[in-house]
Each structure stands twice: as C-alpha cells, then as structure tokens.
Amino acid sequence: MPKVLLDNVSKLFLSDSGPLQVLSNVTLPIEEGEFLCVLGASGCGKSTLLNLVAGLEKPDHGRVLVGGKEVSGPGPDRVVMFQEAALFPWLTAVQNVAFGLKMAGVGRRERQERAMELLSLVKLSSFANSWIHELSGGMRQRVALAAALALDPEILLMDEPFAALDAQTRDQLHVEIESIWEQTGKTIIFVTHNVREAVRLGTRVLLMSPRSGGICREYPINLPRHRHLEDVELVKIASVLRDDLRDEMRGSGVADV
Amino acid sequence: MSERSIIQDRERVEALLRKRVRERRSELLRKSGARAAFFVLLILVWQGLAAAGLWSELLFPHPRQVLDSLVVTFGDGSMPLAMLASIRRLAIGYSLSLLIGIPLGLLLGRIKLLDNTLGTMALGLQALPSICWMPLAVLWFGLSEVSMQFVVVMGAVMAIILAVRDGVKNIPRLYIRASRVLGATGWKGYLYVILPASMPALLTGARLGWSFAWRALMAAELIYVGSGLGSTLMMGRELHDMPLVIATMIVIVVIGLLADRLLFGTLEKRLHRRWGVSGG
C-alpha cells in the first residue's frame, strides 16, 4: 500500500476570469521513503497538490489517503515547510522549533531539549535565543526545517522552501535535507520550479502542467546519491526535463518558464 | 581571513559603533534643545503679550499667575485630589473597556457572522461622540460615578474593538496555515497564535482607546460637577479664575502625554525591538 495516495482527485478554483481546473482526475501513489519532487511553472497546481496532502485544502472530487486513511485536516504526521519561513516573530528560534511540541502537550524540559538537538542538527545552536528578524533568510529556513522535524512527521511537505535563497545557501540546504532524508527515511514531497533542484534531490520527478490538469510526465531518477548540481549526468537529465516542461508550457499558452 | 585582520576588523567595527553612538547622542541633544528653546520662546511670547496689557488680566493671565495657581492647588491638595478622582474613574472605565474590547475584537476578527453584525454596530456607534451617551447614562444611572464610567467605556470600547479586529484580520495567512499544520487549533490557536500575532494591533487599540477614554471622561466631568479635573475646570470658569482654568488644562495635557509616551511608547518600542522593523 502506498504511503500517500491521491485517488482520482479534482480541484477547482474560482477566479475572476472564471473557474480554473487545476487538478483533474489525478491519481498518484507515493511510496514510503520516497523523495518525490514536483516540478512545474506557477499556477500548475503543484502547491495545491501539496496542500491537499497537508489537509489545508479539500478535494472537490476524489480522495486523499495517507497511510490508508482519508485526510480530513492537518495532522502532526504531515508537516509543511513553506517557501517563506513560517516562523512566529514573537518567539525566539528555539521557541519556534519547540512550538509544535508545545501544542502536542510535550513537557517544557523535554521540548527544550529536543528543540536544541534539532537546532544543532541544522547548525544553529548558537542562535537559539535570537529573534526571527535577526536571522538571515537561509537561517530562517533552517529554523523552519528544525521546527518541521520537531514533530517527527512521517511525511515532510516542502513548498518551494529554498526558492528565495541564494545559490550557496541552497546548495548547503540540499546537502542537509538529503542527509536528513537518508537518516530518517521520511517520505518527502518537494515542490519546486527549479529543474536541476528537482533532479538533484528526487528519487522521482513529476512534471505538472495546467494544460493536462495535473501530472503530465514522470521521471524516475536513478543517479547515485550525493549528487551535485553540476554533475554531467544530472545536467543532461535536467535539460531533457526542461525541454519537456517548455513543450508543456507552449502547449498551454503560458510563456516563459 | 587571518586572525590579525579579524582583530583589526573588530577594532574598526568598535570605532564605528562608538562614532554612531556619539552621532546619535548629539542628534538627540540637538532635537531636545530645539524643543526646549521652542517652549521657552512660547512662554516668553505669552509673557510679552500679557505684559502688553492688550486684554484684561481676567481673560489673559500672566504665566506667573498660572504657575502660582499650580503651586497653590498642589499645595492645598485640591489638584492632586482632582487628579486622583479622574484617574481612578479612568482606570476603572478604561480597564473595563479593555476587558470587553479585546476579547470582542479577537472574536470579530475571526468570526464573519459576528463581524457583520456586532462589527457593523460598533462601527456605527463609533461615529457617535462619547459624550452623547451622557443623557442616556444620567437617566439610567443618575448623576453618579457609574454614569461617568459608562460614558468612558462607551467612548473607548468601540475604538478598541475595531482596532483589535482589524489587527486580527491582517494577521498573515502564513501564520494561520503554519499554526494549523503544527497543531494549534481551537483555543490553542487563539492563545498561542492569534493573540500574540495581534499584539501590535492590540497595542494600537489600547493606545487609541486610552485617548478616547481620557477625552470622554473630561467631557463627562465638565457636565457632571462633582470631583475630578473636568469639574475643577468648570469651577475655574464659574469663579472666573482664569489661571486655574489654564493650570488645569496643563495638568490634563501632561497626564495624557505621560500615559501616551511613557506607557504606550515604551511598550511599543519593546514590541518593535522584539519583532524587528517589519513586524511592528
């Protein structure tokens, strides 16, 4: 049984210019321990897919199953990491990491310990008591990652988490998220519009397009791990994906990838 | 970078910091200097006009007379007593407004139905100057403390409700989504996310409510002659004691300013420091 199953899911949005079918009859199984990258231009429904699994949105038709059970709302087994670090400015870094544990009713000492562990995992121990506005963009995403891991979710949902970071910071975070995935075996769904990032991280890459109302192509990535963005093989695969993505865009009338 | 250059760098940074502090201090000095000079000038002009004798001393007293009036009324305890009476009323009425206004504002910001009904009413009543509640209050509660506090509450509570509601409505959607993902739902969401996230709005509401409450109370005290700064003001008019009128006005301004600057100014500064510039 797949860890996550989108079963014939449709989702419609009402915009000013009329109804917009972002997902139409999408069926997608995701296996446990998979690192699934979802690729597409903005407006193709990739964030919607993520929000459906997170339980932040409900499908208009079809079902979303996680571990065989239908999703009815957000849960601690599925934590989302947003593009813009979703950290609370009234809490320090360590308090932000511990927030989910506090909500789950974990005792003060235990959650403090756990939060400090996670902060050291993302190499931010010395910033535990900093306010959020004192941290750089990359540091904020690290704190957000630690906060997401605090609840020890089985599924990590990442919505373009590194899109706003500079290349170097992104490289570092790729290494970190990859090693966390290898060590914990979590199922990760990672949404991005960066083709090479998708190939760099994913065990499988999905291409989404608004024209087809969802997933149009799928690529298993069998490159050995600890890949680099500059690897020749990686770049080759990425260029194939990019061409396919362009074709899809052209077909849908959406220019510019 | 070699160790030596790091040390040099640190020295340079420290020198720069010292320079900044010096600059800021001198700027502050210049600002407060200009302010002091302005007020001295104002008093001199006042003194000059009074000395020129253009108007009767009964209508346009010397600064000296006002100062004397302040000294006398503080000396015989009548001014502190009036201040105490007003501040006590304000404390009760204002606390009540906060106790009613903040929870209501928090609810209105989240519950559409409540906003469409109660929110619309609050908006409408906000248009009513608070002193217009006085006749109704007198008929209901008589010429009593309760009437005054009623007027204060009615003057302040609408502004507080509306400011808090707007703050809650403007909480970034990201916080709400994140809180749902992390399990902060129901009362936990209110206590740990909505309440702290609307802190800046709460403070704005409290500050606004304070100034409305202060104005409402003074108006009410002018009508209801009993005790308090407003009635001292009225007494000054009836006794044709212009220095007392101006002295009381000065006291009213100073109390309002002190609360605004010291209390709310400090709280706001602290909040801004915590949240960074963007959050405040």
XYZ file of C-alpha atoms in Angstrom:
537
model
C 0.000 0.000 0.000
C 1.426 3.396 -0.909
C 2.136 5.838 1.918
C 0.185 8.580 0.184
C -2.458 8.043 -2.439
C -4.288 10.672 -4.424
C -7.288 8.788 -5.698
C -8.925 10.363 -8.728
C -8.618 13.847 -7.231
C -10.034 17.003 -8.817
C -9.720 20.524 -7.545
C -11.375 23.604 -8.962
C -10.685 27.227 -8.155
C -12.968 30.125 -8.876
C -11.020 33.078 -10.186
C -12.201 36.403 -11.545
C -11.868 35.118 -15.071
C -13.945 32.035 -14.391
C -13.420 28.575 -12.927
C -9.918 27.132 -13.111
C -9.453 23.395 -13.098
C -6.029 22.923 -11.505
C -6.243 19.205 -10.919
C -8.483 16.926 -12.865
C -8.775 13.240 -12.040
C -5.266 12.925 -10.704
C -4.278 9.540 -9.370
C -0.877 9.405 -7.760
C 0.610 6.830 -5.422
C 3.639 7.853 -3.352
C 5.653 5.135 -1.669
C 7.048 5.282 1.834
C 10.548 6.754 1.937
C 10.251 8.338 -1.468
C 11.768 11.736 -2.189
C 9.247 12.991 -4.706
C 9.942 16.242 -6.477
C 7.035 18.013 -8.141
C 8.015 20.341 -10.921
C 6.026 22.907 -12.827
C 5.537 26.583 -13.569
C 3.468 28.700 -11.247
C -0.238 28.053 -11.455
C 0.093 24.421 -12.491
C -1.379 23.124 -9.259
C 1.759 21.817 -7.592
C 1.171 23.750 -4.388
C -2.454 22.652 -4.456
C -1.316 19.048 -4.566
C 0.814 19.668 -1.511
C -1.964 21.465 0.372
C -4.326 18.568 -0.336
C -1.920 16.096 1.244
C -1.349 18.521 4.125
C -5.086 18.760 4.692
C -5.071 22.533 4.287
C -7.394 22.165 1.306
C -10.078 19.659 0.453
C -10.508 17.988 -2.930
C -13.709 18.782 -4.831
C -13.762 15.239 -6.047
C -11.863 12.085 -5.143
C -9.956 11.195 -2.008
C -6.537 11.764 -0.492
C -5.322 8.818 1.565
C -2.362 8.858 3.909
C -1.402 5.516 5.404
C -4.686 4.149 4.079
C -6.813 6.718 5.918
C -8.625 9.596 4.297
C -7.188 13.031 5.083
C -9.691 15.283 6.845
C -7.389 18.071 8.036
C -3.832 18.892 9.010
C -2.091 16.443 11.288
C 1.249 16.072 13.045
C 2.180 13.200 10.725
C 2.364 15.652 7.803
C 4.246 18.881 8.340
C 4.552 21.594 5.716
C 7.576 23.775 5.163
C 6.576 26.914 3.315
C 8.536 28.973 0.799
C 8.674 31.859 3.215
C 9.799 30.544 6.581
C 6.620 30.303 8.631
C 8.171 31.406 11.900
C 6.486 33.449 14.583
C 8.214 36.771 15.289
C 7.084 36.783 18.920
C 9.082 33.637 19.626
C 12.826 33.022 19.619
C 14.388 30.475 17.275
C 14.332 27.690 19.848
C 10.765 28.541 20.909
C 9.705 28.351 17.282
C 11.260 24.912 16.924
C 9.541 23.778 20.108
C 6.149 25.244 19.141
C 4.676 22.090 17.592
C 5.821 20.035 20.593
C 4.196 22.532 22.939
C 0.940 22.208 21.019
C 1.247 18.429 21.268
C 1.493 18.755 25.049
C 5.141 17.782 25.445
C 6.626 18.984 28.750
C 8.788 22.076 28.929
C 12.125 20.401 29.633
C 11.687 17.679 27.052
C 10.678 20.029 24.262
C 13.520 22.393 25.104
C 15.998 19.517 24.863
C 14.526 18.219 21.639
C 14.472 21.717 20.091
C 18.124 22.276 20.989
C 19.043 18.933 19.412
C 17.289 19.905 16.219
C 18.881 23.326 16.160
C 22.290 21.719 16.400
C 21.270 19.356 13.582
C 20.696 22.403 11.366
C 23.841 24.020 12.824
C 22.141 26.918 14.565
C 22.752 26.121 18.233
C 24.358 29.464 18.887
C 21.292 31.296 17.567
C 18.773 29.523 19.780
C 17.759 32.675 21.607
C 17.775 35.018 18.622
C 14.607 36.695 17.450
C 13.473 35.722 13.975
C 14.152 39.116 12.400
C 17.760 38.824 13.489
C 18.305 35.756 11.288
C 19.156 35.670 7.586
C 16.862 34.047 5.034
C 18.890 30.836 4.987
C 18.987 30.652 8.779
C 15.236 31.168 8.939
C 14.643 28.260 6.587
C 16.952 26.142 8.735
C 14.903 27.026 11.814
C 11.739 26.230 9.869
C 13.226 22.868 8.890
C 14.054 22.132 12.525
C 10.528 23.175 13.525
C 9.077 20.833 10.904
C 11.260 17.949 12.076
C 10.382 18.539 15.734
C 7.087 16.729 15.406
C 8.928 13.830 13.775
C 6.401 13.649 10.934
C 6.354 10.630 8.653
C 5.772 12.910 5.714
C 7.546 16.172 5.073
C 5.836 18.506 2.628
C 8.068 21.212 1.228
C 6.620 24.047 -0.817
C 9.497 25.670 -2.709
C 11.348 26.027 0.575
C 14.627 27.194 -0.930
C 13.311 29.372 -3.755
C 14.122 32.656 -2.042
C 17.669 31.705 -1.022
C 20.986 32.424 -2.706
C 22.679 29.598 -4.607
C 25.300 28.821 -1.970
C 22.849 28.600 0.907
C 20.590 26.474 -1.245
C 23.450 24.082 -2.000
C 24.112 23.660 1.690
C 20.480 23.064 2.488
C 20.272 20.467 -0.305
C 23.037 18.531 1.419
C 21.316 18.869 4.780
C 17.861 17.830 3.627
C 19.345 14.909 1.704
C 21.198 13.625 4.747
C 18.128 14.025 6.948
C 16.119 12.062 4.417
C 18.777 9.320 4.284
C 18.994 9.080 8.071
C 15.299 9.158 8.867
C 13.718 7.532 5.830
C 10.909 10.079 5.824
C 8.651 10.435 2.834
C 9.273 13.829 1.277
C 7.174 15.663 -1.241
C 9.181 18.593 -2.514
C 7.599 21.198 -4.765
C 9.889 23.358 -6.858
C 10.095 25.206 -10.143
C 13.826 24.641 -10.332
C 14.519 21.724 -12.698
C 18.030 20.973 -11.524
C 16.995 21.130 -7.892
C 14.336 18.515 -8.611
C 16.826 16.192 -10.313
C 19.411 16.849 -7.602
C 17.104 15.722 -4.798
C 14.372 13.459 -6.091
C 14.030 9.717 -6.386
C 11.256 10.578 -8.783
C 10.296 13.811 -10.520
C 6.769 14.667 -11.586
C 6.123 17.237 -14.233
C 2.881 19.141 -13.855
C 1.187 21.358 -16.353
C -2.003 23.376 -16.299
C -2.917 22.075 -19.760
C -3.279 18.489 -18.705
C -4.920 19.432 -15.424
C -2.228 17.844 -13.338
C 0.596 15.433 -13.819
C 1.757 15.028 -17.369
C 5.035 13.197 -17.099
C 7.032 11.240 -14.616
C 10.757 10.532 -14.416
C 12.469 8.115 -12.066
C 15.906 9.459 -11.175
C 18.372 6.647 -10.645
C 21.544 8.674 -10.323
C 23.780 7.684 -7.387
C 23.304 9.751 -4.236
C 25.208 12.765 -3.079
C 24.674 14.315 -6.425
C 25.967 17.718 -7.368
C 24.089 20.302 -9.355
C 26.962 20.360 -11.853
C 27.134 16.579 -12.474
C 27.121 15.921 -16.200
C 24.512 13.181 -15.924
C 22.306 15.379 -13.755
C 22.559 18.300 -16.131
C 21.685 16.021 -19.055
C 18.530 14.738 -17.386
C 17.636 18.248 -16.295
C 17.898 19.521 -19.851
C 15.545 16.816 -21.091
C 13.086 17.777 -18.350
C 13.426 21.427 -19.166
C 12.620 20.795 -22.836
C 9.564 18.764 -21.853
C 8.492 21.496 -19.493
C 8.855 24.078 -22.275
C 6.761 21.940 -24.597
C 4.057 21.729 -21.986
C 4.148 25.459 -21.399
C 3.987 26.243 -25.069
C 1.007 23.944 -25.436
C -0.801 25.602 -22.573
C -0.208 29.076 -23.849
C 1.826 30.020 -20.815
C 5.076 31.563 -21.918
C 8.327 31.809 -20.012
C 9.494 29.029 -17.756
C 40.833 35.743 6.711
C 43.868 35.739 9.012
C 43.478 36.161 12.738
C 45.198 39.509 12.658
C 42.907 41.032 10.123
C 39.906 39.811 12.102
C 41.210 41.672 15.150
C 41.823 44.786 13.116
C 38.349 44.414 11.764
C 36.875 44.200 15.219
C 38.683 47.365 16.243
C 37.348 49.123 13.223
C 33.832 47.935 13.952
C 34.074 49.109 17.534
C 35.365 52.506 16.445
C 32.465 52.769 14.030
C 29.986 51.820 16.742
C 31.421 54.438 19.087
C 31.107 57.034 16.362
C 27.473 56.049 15.745
C 26.648 56.360 19.431
C 28.296 59.795 19.554
C 26.391 60.920 16.493
C 23.099 59.688 17.823
C 23.687 61.373 21.178
C 24.451 64.725 19.597
C 21.421 64.410 17.348
C 19.220 63.710 20.360
C 20.706 66.690 22.152
C 20.029 68.932 19.183
C 16.444 67.748 18.975
C 15.617 68.202 22.645
C 17.492 71.504 22.633
C 15.314 72.816 19.835
C 12.219 71.605 21.633
C 13.172 73.302 24.903
C 14.023 76.522 23.071
C 10.618 76.496 21.383
C 8.739 76.225 24.666
C 10.845 78.888 26.312
C 10.066 81.152 23.361
C 6.365 80.340 23.630
C 6.302 81.308 27.309
C 8.240 84.489 26.545
C 5.734 85.475 23.863
C 2.904 84.716 26.277
C 4.611 86.807 28.954
C 5.149 89.624 26.482
C 1.515 89.618 25.323
C 0.241 89.548 28.897
C 2.578 92.377 29.884
C 1.452 94.434 26.912
C -1.983 94.547 28.534
C -3.950 94.091 25.312
C -6.568 92.060 27.130
C -7.934 92.106 30.636
C -5.885 90.110 33.099
C -9.068 88.245 33.942
C -9.118 86.778 30.452
C -5.433 86.571 29.668
C -3.388 85.844 32.780
C 0.387 86.012 33.152
C 2.363 82.753 33.044
C 3.394 83.652 36.563
C -0.260 83.608 37.749
C -0.824 80.197 36.211
C 2.295 78.902 37.912
C 1.071 80.352 41.208
C -2.273 78.670 40.710
C -0.494 75.359 40.118
C 1.604 75.843 43.245
C -1.428 76.756 45.351
C -3.700 73.965 44.131
C -0.955 71.381 44.501
C -0.073 72.844 47.883
C -3.571 72.674 49.357
C -4.094 69.236 47.865
C -7.101 70.152 45.732
C -5.347 69.448 42.428
C -3.883 66.065 43.439
C -7.325 65.130 44.770
C -8.974 66.083 41.498
C -6.288 64.178 39.576
C -6.815 61.132 41.762
C -10.585 61.239 41.254
C -10.203 61.478 37.477
C -7.509 58.849 37.233
C -9.491 56.464 39.399
C -12.526 56.811 37.147
C -10.367 56.414 34.103
C -8.643 53.341 35.495
C -11.953 51.629 36.144
C -13.637 52.679 32.899
C -10.577 52.021 30.762
C -9.895 48.608 32.297
C -13.488 47.646 31.643
C -13.154 48.811 28.029
C -10.055 46.666 27.559
C -11.693 43.683 29.222
C -14.699 43.948 26.908
C -12.990 45.287 23.787
C -10.019 42.972 23.388
C -11.879 39.638 23.544
C -14.655 41.004 21.334
C -12.141 42.330 18.806
C -10.351 38.972 18.728
C -13.626 37.152 18.080
C -14.842 39.654 15.492
C -11.627 39.299 13.537
C -12.113 35.558 13.176
C -15.884 35.062 13.014
C -17.517 36.589 9.947
C -21.074 36.466 11.273
C -20.093 38.340 14.408
C -18.214 40.915 12.374
C -21.149 41.508 10.047
C -23.499 42.096 12.949
C -21.668 43.353 16.034
C -18.832 44.809 13.974
C -21.209 46.913 11.928
C -22.869 48.141 15.086
C -19.526 49.053 16.654
C -18.618 50.948 13.520
C -21.890 52.853 13.673
C -21.585 53.673 17.361
C -18.010 54.775 16.788
C -19.490 57.712 14.855
C -21.314 58.844 17.991
C -19.222 61.229 20.124
C -18.978 59.569 23.510
C -20.462 62.492 25.424
C -23.740 61.899 23.582
C -24.136 58.872 25.857
C -24.329 61.177 28.879
C -28.083 61.968 28.792
C -28.893 58.287 28.459
C -26.452 57.395 31.229
C -27.913 60.002 33.563
C -31.430 58.684 33.009
C -30.297 55.111 33.582
C -27.843 55.525 36.411
C -28.465 59.056 37.714
C -25.728 61.612 38.171
C -23.311 59.076 39.574
C -19.892 57.510 39.194
C -21.482 54.714 37.190
C -22.744 57.209 34.617
C -19.270 58.610 34.113
C -17.705 55.208 33.798
C -20.411 54.219 31.382
C -19.532 57.175 29.182
C -15.830 56.329 29.379
C -16.466 52.725 28.393
C -18.719 53.709 25.509
C -16.119 56.190 24.337
C -13.218 53.754 24.381
C -14.601 50.302 23.746
C -15.654 50.760 20.095
C -12.226 52.018 19.084
C -10.575 49.110 20.880
C -12.897 46.524 19.330
C -12.356 47.859 15.826
C -8.570 48.234 16.108
C -8.131 44.728 17.504
C -10.482 43.293 14.881
C -8.507 44.921 12.068
C -5.285 43.604 13.569
C -6.615 40.062 13.698
C -7.865 40.306 10.118
C -4.419 41.397 8.993
C -2.542 38.513 10.577
C -0.519 36.995 7.723
C -2.267 33.932 6.310
C 1.023 32.100 6.560
C 0.886 32.209 10.382
C -2.597 30.745 10.393
C -1.669 27.970 7.970
C 1.520 27.194 9.871
C -0.347 27.099 13.163
C -2.852 24.629 11.735
C -0.051 22.417 10.452
C 1.672 22.491 13.838
C -1.493 21.564 15.681
C -2.514 24.929 17.119
C -6.266 24.747 16.548
C -9.264 25.904 18.546
C -8.457 27.677 21.809
C -4.767 26.850 21.389
C -4.734 28.728 18.111
C -6.286 31.740 19.812
C -3.977 31.687 22.801
C -0.676 30.857 21.118
C -1.011 32.355 17.643
C -3.890 34.810 17.172
C -3.353 36.625 20.456
C 0.423 37.115 20.144
C 0.193 37.796 16.404
C -2.273 40.616 17.028
C -0.110 42.148 19.755
C 0.810 45.219 17.652
C -2.862 45.826 16.842
C -3.781 45.280 20.453
C -1.347 47.926 21.496
C -2.641 50.343 18.849
C -6.178 49.675 20.045
C -5.233 50.171 23.676
C -3.474 53.425 22.863
C -6.400 54.696 20.807
C -8.856 53.557 23.468
C -6.862 55.376 26.128
C -7.035 58.684 24.313
C -10.770 58.248 23.651
C -11.364 57.329 27.283
C -9.454 60.362 28.501
C -11.416 62.698 26.243
C -14.748 61.100 27.162
C -14.011 61.394 30.861
C -13.075 65.064 30.661
C -16.261 65.826 28.733
C -18.346 63.903 31.249
C -16.718 65.641 34.183
C -17.394 69.031 32.628
C -21.095 68.241 32.649
C -21.272 66.380 35.920
C -19.980 68.796 38.524
C -18.619 66.816 41.402
C -14.967 65.967 41.561
C -12.179 65.461 39.066
C -10.164 67.588 36.690
C -13.138 68.344 34.443
C -15.095 69.785 37.335
C -12.051 71.746 38.521
C -12.017 73.246 35.059
C -15.704 74.129 35.333
C -15.148 75.555 38.801
C -12.425 77.795 37.372
C -14.913 79.100 34.843
C -17.593 79.751 37.418
C -15.195 81.545 39.750
C -13.770 83.421 36.797
C -10.378 82.059 37.864
C -8.566 82.028 34.523
C -5.200 80.944 35.956
C -6.913 77.877 37.466
C -8.543 77.074 34.109
C -5.209 77.164 32.301
C -3.404 75.344 35.091
C -5.951 72.522 34.963
C -5.703 72.345 31.193
C -1.942 71.966 31.535
C -2.383 69.159 34.056
C -4.803 67.373 31.713
C -2.362 67.637 28.813
C 0.551 66.413 30.917
C -1.324 63.366 32.209
C -2.459 62.450 28.694
C 1.023 62.897 27.299
C 2.748 60.967 30.069
C 0.493 57.956 29.655
C 0.863 58.026 25.882
C 4.618 58.462 25.852
C 5.755 56.599 28.924
C 3.307 53.731 28.989
C 2.398 53.082 25.372
C 5.583 54.477 23.871
C 7.718 52.142 25.961
C 5.546 49.118 25.257
C 5.572 49.836 21.542
C 9.325 50.282 21.457
C 9.829 46.985 23.214
C 7.486 45.228 20.807
C 9.237 46.701 17.787
C 12.606 45.595 19.049
C 11.331 42.072 19.553
C 9.546 41.789 16.232
C 12.031 43.688 14.117
C 11.029 46.598 11.954
C 8.803 44.631 9.583
C 6.672 43.027 12.297
C 5.779 46.234 14.085
